[in-house]
PDB file of C-alpha atoms in Angstrom:
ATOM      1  CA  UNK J  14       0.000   0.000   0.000  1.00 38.00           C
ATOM      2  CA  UNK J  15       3.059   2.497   0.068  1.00 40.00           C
ATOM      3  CA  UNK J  16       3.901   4.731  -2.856  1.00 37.00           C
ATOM      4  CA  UNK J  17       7.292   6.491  -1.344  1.00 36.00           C
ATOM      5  CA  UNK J  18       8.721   9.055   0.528  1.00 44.00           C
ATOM      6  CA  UNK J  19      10.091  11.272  -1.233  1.00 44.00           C
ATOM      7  CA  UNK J  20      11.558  14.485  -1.493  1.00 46.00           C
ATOM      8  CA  UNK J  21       9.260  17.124  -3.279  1.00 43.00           C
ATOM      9  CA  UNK J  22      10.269  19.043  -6.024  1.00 42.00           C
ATOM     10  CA  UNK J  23      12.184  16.376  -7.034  1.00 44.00           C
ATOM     11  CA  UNK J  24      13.629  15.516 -10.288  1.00 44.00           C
ATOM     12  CA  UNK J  25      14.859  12.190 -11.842  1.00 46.00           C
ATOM     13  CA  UNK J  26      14.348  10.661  -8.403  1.00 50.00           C
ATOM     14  CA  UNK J  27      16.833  12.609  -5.930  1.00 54.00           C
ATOM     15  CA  UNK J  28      17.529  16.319  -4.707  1.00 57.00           C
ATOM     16  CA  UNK J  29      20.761  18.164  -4.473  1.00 64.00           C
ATOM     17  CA  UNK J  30      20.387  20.003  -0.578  1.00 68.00           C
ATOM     18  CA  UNK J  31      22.823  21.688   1.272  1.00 76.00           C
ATOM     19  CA  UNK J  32      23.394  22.880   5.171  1.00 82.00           C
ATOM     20  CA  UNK J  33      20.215  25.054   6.120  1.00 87.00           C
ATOM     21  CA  UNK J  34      17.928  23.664   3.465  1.00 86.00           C
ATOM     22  CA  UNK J  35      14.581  22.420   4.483  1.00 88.00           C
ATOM     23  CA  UNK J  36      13.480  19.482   2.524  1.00 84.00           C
ATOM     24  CA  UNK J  37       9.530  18.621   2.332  1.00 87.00           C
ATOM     25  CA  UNK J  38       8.719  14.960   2.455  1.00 87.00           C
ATOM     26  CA  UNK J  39       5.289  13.647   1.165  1.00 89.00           C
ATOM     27  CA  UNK J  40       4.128   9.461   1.777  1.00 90.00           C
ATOM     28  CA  UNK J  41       1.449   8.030  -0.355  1.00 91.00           C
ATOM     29  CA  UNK J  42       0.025   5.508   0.683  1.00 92.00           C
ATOM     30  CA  UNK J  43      -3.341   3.472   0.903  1.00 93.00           C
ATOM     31  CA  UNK J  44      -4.865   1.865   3.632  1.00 94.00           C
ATOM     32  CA  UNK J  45      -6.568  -1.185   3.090  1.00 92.00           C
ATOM     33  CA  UNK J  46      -9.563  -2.118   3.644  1.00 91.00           C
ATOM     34  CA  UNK J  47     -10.528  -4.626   6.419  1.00 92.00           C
ATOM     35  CA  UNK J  48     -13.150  -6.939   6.416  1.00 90.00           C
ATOM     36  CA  UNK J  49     -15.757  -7.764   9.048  1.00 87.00           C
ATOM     37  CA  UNK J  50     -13.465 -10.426  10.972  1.00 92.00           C
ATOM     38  CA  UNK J  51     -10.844  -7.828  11.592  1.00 92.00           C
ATOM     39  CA  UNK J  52     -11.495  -7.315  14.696  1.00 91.00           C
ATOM     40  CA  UNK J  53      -8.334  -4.850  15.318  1.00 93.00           C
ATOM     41  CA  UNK J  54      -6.639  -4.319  12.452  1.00 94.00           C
ATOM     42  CA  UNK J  55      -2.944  -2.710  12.398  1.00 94.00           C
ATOM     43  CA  UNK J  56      -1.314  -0.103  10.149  1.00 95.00           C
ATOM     44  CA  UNK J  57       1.479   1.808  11.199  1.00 95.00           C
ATOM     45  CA  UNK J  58       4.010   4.170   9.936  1.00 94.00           C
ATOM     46  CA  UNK J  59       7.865   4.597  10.768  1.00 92.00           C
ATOM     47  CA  UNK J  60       9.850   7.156   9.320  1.00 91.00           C
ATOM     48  CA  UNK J  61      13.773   7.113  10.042  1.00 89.00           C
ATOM     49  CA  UNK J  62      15.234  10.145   8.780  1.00 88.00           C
ATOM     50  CA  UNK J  63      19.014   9.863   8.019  1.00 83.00           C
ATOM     51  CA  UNK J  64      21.763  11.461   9.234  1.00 82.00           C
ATOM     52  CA  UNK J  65      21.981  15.149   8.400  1.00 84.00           C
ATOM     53  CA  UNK J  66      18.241  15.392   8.527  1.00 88.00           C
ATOM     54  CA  UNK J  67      16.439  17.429  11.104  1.00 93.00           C
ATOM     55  CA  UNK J  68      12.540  16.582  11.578  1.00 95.00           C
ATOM     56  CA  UNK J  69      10.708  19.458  12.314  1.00 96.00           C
ATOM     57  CA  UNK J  70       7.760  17.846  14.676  1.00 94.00           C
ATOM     58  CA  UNK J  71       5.470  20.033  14.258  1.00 95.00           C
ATOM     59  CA  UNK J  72       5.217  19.644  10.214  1.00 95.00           C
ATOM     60  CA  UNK J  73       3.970  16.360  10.624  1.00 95.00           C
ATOM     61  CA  UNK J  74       0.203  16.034   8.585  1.00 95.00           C
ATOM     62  CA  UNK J  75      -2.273  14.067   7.854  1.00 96.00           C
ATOM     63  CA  UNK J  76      -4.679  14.193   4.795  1.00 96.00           C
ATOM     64  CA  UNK J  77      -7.586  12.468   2.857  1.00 95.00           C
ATOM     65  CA  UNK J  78      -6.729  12.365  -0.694  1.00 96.00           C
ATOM     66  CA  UNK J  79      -7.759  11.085  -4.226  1.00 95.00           C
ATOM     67  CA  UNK J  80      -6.145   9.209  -6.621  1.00 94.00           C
ATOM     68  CA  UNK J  81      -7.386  10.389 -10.237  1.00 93.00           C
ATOM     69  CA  UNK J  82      -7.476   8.096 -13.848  1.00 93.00           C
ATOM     70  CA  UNK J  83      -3.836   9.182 -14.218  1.00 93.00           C
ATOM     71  CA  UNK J  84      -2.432   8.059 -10.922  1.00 90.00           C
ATOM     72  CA  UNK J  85      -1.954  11.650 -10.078  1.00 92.00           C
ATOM     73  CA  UNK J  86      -2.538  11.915  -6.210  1.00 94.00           C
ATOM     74  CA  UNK J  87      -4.890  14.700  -4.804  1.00 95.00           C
ATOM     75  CA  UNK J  88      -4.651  16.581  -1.453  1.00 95.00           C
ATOM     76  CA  UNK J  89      -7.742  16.800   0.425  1.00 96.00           C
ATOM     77  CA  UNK J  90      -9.001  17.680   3.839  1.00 95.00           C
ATOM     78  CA  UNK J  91      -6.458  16.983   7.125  1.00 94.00           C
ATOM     79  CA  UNK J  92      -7.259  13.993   9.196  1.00 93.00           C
ATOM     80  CA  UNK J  93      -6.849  15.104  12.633  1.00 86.00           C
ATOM     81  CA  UNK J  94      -5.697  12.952  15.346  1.00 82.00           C
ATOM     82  CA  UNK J  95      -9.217  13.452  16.865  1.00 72.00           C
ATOM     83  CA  UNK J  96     -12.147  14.179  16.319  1.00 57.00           C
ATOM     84  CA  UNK J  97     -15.221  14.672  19.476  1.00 57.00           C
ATOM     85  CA  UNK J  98     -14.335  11.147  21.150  1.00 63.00           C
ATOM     86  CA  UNK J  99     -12.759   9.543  18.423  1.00 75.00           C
ATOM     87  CA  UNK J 100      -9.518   9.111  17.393  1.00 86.00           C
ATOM     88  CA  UNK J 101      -8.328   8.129  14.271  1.00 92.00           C
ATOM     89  CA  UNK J 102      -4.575   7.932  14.903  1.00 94.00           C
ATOM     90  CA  UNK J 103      -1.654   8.563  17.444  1.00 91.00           C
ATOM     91  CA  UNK J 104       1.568  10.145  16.649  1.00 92.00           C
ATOM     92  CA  UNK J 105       4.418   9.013  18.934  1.00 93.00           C
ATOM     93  CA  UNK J 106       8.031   8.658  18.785  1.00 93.00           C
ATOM     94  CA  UNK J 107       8.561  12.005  17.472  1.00 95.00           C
ATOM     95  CA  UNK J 108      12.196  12.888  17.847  1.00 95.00           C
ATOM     96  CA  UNK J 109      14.740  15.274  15.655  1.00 94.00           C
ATOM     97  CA  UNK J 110      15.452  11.844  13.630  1.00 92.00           C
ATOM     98  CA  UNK J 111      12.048  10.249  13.810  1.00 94.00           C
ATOM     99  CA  UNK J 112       7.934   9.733  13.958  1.00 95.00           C
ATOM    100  CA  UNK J 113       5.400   6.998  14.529  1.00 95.00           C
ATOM    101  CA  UNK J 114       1.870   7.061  13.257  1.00 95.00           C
ATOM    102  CA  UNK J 115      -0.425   4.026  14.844  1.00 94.00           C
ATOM    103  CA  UNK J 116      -3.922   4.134  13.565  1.00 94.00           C
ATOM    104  CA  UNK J 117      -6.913   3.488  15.794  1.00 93.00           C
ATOM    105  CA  UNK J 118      -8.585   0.231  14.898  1.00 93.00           C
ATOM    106  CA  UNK J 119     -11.946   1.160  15.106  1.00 91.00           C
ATOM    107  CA  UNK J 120     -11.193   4.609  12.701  1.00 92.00           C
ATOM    108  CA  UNK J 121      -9.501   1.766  10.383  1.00 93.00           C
ATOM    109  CA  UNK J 122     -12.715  -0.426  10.522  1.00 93.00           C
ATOM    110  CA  UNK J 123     -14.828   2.884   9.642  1.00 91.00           C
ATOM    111  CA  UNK J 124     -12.700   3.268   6.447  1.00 91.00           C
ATOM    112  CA  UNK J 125     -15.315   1.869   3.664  1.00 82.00           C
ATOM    113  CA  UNK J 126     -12.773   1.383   0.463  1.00 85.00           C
ATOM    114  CA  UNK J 127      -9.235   1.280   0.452  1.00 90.00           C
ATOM    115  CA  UNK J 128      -8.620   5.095   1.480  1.00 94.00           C
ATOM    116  CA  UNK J 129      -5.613   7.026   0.356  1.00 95.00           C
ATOM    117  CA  UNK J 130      -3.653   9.105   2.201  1.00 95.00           C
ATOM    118  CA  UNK J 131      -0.928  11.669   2.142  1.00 95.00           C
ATOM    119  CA  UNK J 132       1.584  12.385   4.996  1.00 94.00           C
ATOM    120  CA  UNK J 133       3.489  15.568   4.686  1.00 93.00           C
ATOM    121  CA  UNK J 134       6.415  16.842   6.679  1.00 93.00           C
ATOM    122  CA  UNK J 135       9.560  19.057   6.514  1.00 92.00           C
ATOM    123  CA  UNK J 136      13.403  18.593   8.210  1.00 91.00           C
ATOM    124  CA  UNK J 137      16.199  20.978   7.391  1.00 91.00           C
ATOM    125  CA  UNK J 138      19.511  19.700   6.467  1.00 86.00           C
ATOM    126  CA  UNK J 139      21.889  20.162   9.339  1.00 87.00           C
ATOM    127  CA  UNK J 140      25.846  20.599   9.953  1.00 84.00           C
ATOM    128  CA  UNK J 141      25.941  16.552  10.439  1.00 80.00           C
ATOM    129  CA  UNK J 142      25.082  15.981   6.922  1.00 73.00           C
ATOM    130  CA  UNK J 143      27.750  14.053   5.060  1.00 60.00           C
ATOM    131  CA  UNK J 144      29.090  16.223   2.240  1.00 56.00           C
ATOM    132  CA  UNK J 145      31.281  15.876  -0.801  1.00 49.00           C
ATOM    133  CA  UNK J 146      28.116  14.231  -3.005  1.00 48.00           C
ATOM    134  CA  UNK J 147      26.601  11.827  -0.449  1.00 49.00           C
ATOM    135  CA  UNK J 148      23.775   9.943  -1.246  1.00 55.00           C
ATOM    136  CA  UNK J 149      21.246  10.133   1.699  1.00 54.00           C
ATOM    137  CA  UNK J 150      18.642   7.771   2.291  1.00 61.00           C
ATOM    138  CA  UNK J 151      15.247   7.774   4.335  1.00 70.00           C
ATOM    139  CA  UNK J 152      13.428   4.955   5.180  1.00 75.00           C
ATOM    140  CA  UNK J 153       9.420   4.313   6.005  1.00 81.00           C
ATOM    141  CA  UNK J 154       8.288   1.489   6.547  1.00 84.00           C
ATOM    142  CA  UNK J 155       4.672   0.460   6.856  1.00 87.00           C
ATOM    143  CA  UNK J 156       3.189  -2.271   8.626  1.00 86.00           C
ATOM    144  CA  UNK J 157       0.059  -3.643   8.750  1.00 85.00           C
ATOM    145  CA  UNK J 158      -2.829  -6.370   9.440  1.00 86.00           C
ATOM    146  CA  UNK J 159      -2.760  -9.069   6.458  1.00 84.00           C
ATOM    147  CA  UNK J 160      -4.422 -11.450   8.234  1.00 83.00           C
ATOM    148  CA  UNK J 161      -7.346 -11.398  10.817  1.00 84.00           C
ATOM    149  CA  UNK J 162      -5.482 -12.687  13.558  1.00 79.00           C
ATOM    150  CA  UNK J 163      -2.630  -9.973  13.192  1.00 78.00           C
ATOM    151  CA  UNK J 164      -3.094  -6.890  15.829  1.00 77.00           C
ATOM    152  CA  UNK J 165      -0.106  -6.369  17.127  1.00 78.00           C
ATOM    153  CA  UNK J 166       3.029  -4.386  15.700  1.00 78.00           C
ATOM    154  CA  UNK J 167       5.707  -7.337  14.671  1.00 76.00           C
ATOM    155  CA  UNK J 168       3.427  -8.943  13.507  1.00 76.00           C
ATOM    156  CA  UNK J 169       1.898  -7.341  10.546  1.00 77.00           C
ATOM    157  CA  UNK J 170       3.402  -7.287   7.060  1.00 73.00           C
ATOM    158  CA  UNK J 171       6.029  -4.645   6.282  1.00 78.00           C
ATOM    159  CA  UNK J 172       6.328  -2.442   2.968  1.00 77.00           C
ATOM    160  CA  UNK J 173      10.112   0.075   3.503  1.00 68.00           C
ATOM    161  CA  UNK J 174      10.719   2.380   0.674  1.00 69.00           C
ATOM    162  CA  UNK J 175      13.522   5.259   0.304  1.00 58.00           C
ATOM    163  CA  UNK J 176      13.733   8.283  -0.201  1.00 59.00           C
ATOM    164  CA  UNK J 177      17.047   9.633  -2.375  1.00 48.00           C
ATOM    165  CA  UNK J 178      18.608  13.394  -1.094  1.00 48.00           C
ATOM    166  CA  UNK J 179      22.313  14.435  -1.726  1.00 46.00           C
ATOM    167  CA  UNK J 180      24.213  16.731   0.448  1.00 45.00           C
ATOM    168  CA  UNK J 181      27.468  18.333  -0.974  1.00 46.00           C
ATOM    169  CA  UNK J 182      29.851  21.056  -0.857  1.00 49.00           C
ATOM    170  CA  UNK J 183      31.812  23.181  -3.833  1.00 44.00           C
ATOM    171  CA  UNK J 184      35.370  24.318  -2.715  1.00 44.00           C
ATOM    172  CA  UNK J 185      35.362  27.484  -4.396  1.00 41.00           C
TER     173      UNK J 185
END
């Protein structure tokens, strides 16, 4: 169900950044949908930002979004954490370097199709990053219930992707 992570604006599949630079991420992906004898279904997302990377916390959003005839992905409304009593998903693990996103079951149960979904956020490229034309990577990884019986994280199937970014310097 995951697209990528990947750096926007980008061409041919990678990003030339340098020290100060903020870098927008966006993930596409598409949760499935569960039948009646999930009873509490898992998705999950990780994001490990590599080294060099920054994660500004408070970036970190959710939203609805479309998938037209073209496979061109639309933005829609934000998907708040929650909403009156319920809540469709936590974020945890937020650190300079990382996130978590756990989605509630019952939200994932409430989903009627397989739902798409974009996750945006931005980090700025900091003094650690590795210069002189370094290939930096990103990973996500997904995880989620493939089976009834799977509800708890470990046990789910996982999709990783990466994200390409260089960092480098010019002597002048």
């Amino acid at each position: 169900p995951a697209e990528a992570s990947e750096a926007t604006n980008e061409t041919n599949g990678a990003k030339a950044v340098g020290v100060g630079d903020t870098v927008n991420f966006t993930v596409k992906t598409t949760i499935p949908e569960f039948a009646d004898n999930y009873t509490s279904p898992l998705f999950v997302i990780n994001d490990a930002l590599s080294t060099g990377l920054k994660l500004d916390g408070t970036s970190i959003k959710l939203y609805n979004a479309t998938i037209g005839n073209d496979d061109t992905w639309t933005k829609g409304a934000e998907i708040t954490a929650t909403s009156g009593s319920d809540t469709q998903y936590t974020l945890s693990g937020v650190t300079d370097t990382a996130y978590k996103i756990t989605f509630d079951p019952d939200y994932l149960l409430s989903l009627s199709a397989n739902t798409p979904i974009i996750v945006e956020y931005s980090a700025e490229v900091t003094e650690t990053a590795v210069t002189n034309v370094n290939e930096e990577n990103n990973t996500l990884t997904i995880e989620y219930s493939h089976e009834p019986s799977v509800d708890d994280e470990g046990e789910g199937k996982k999709i990783r992707d990466k994200t390409h970014h260089y960092s480098f310097t010019i002597d002048g």
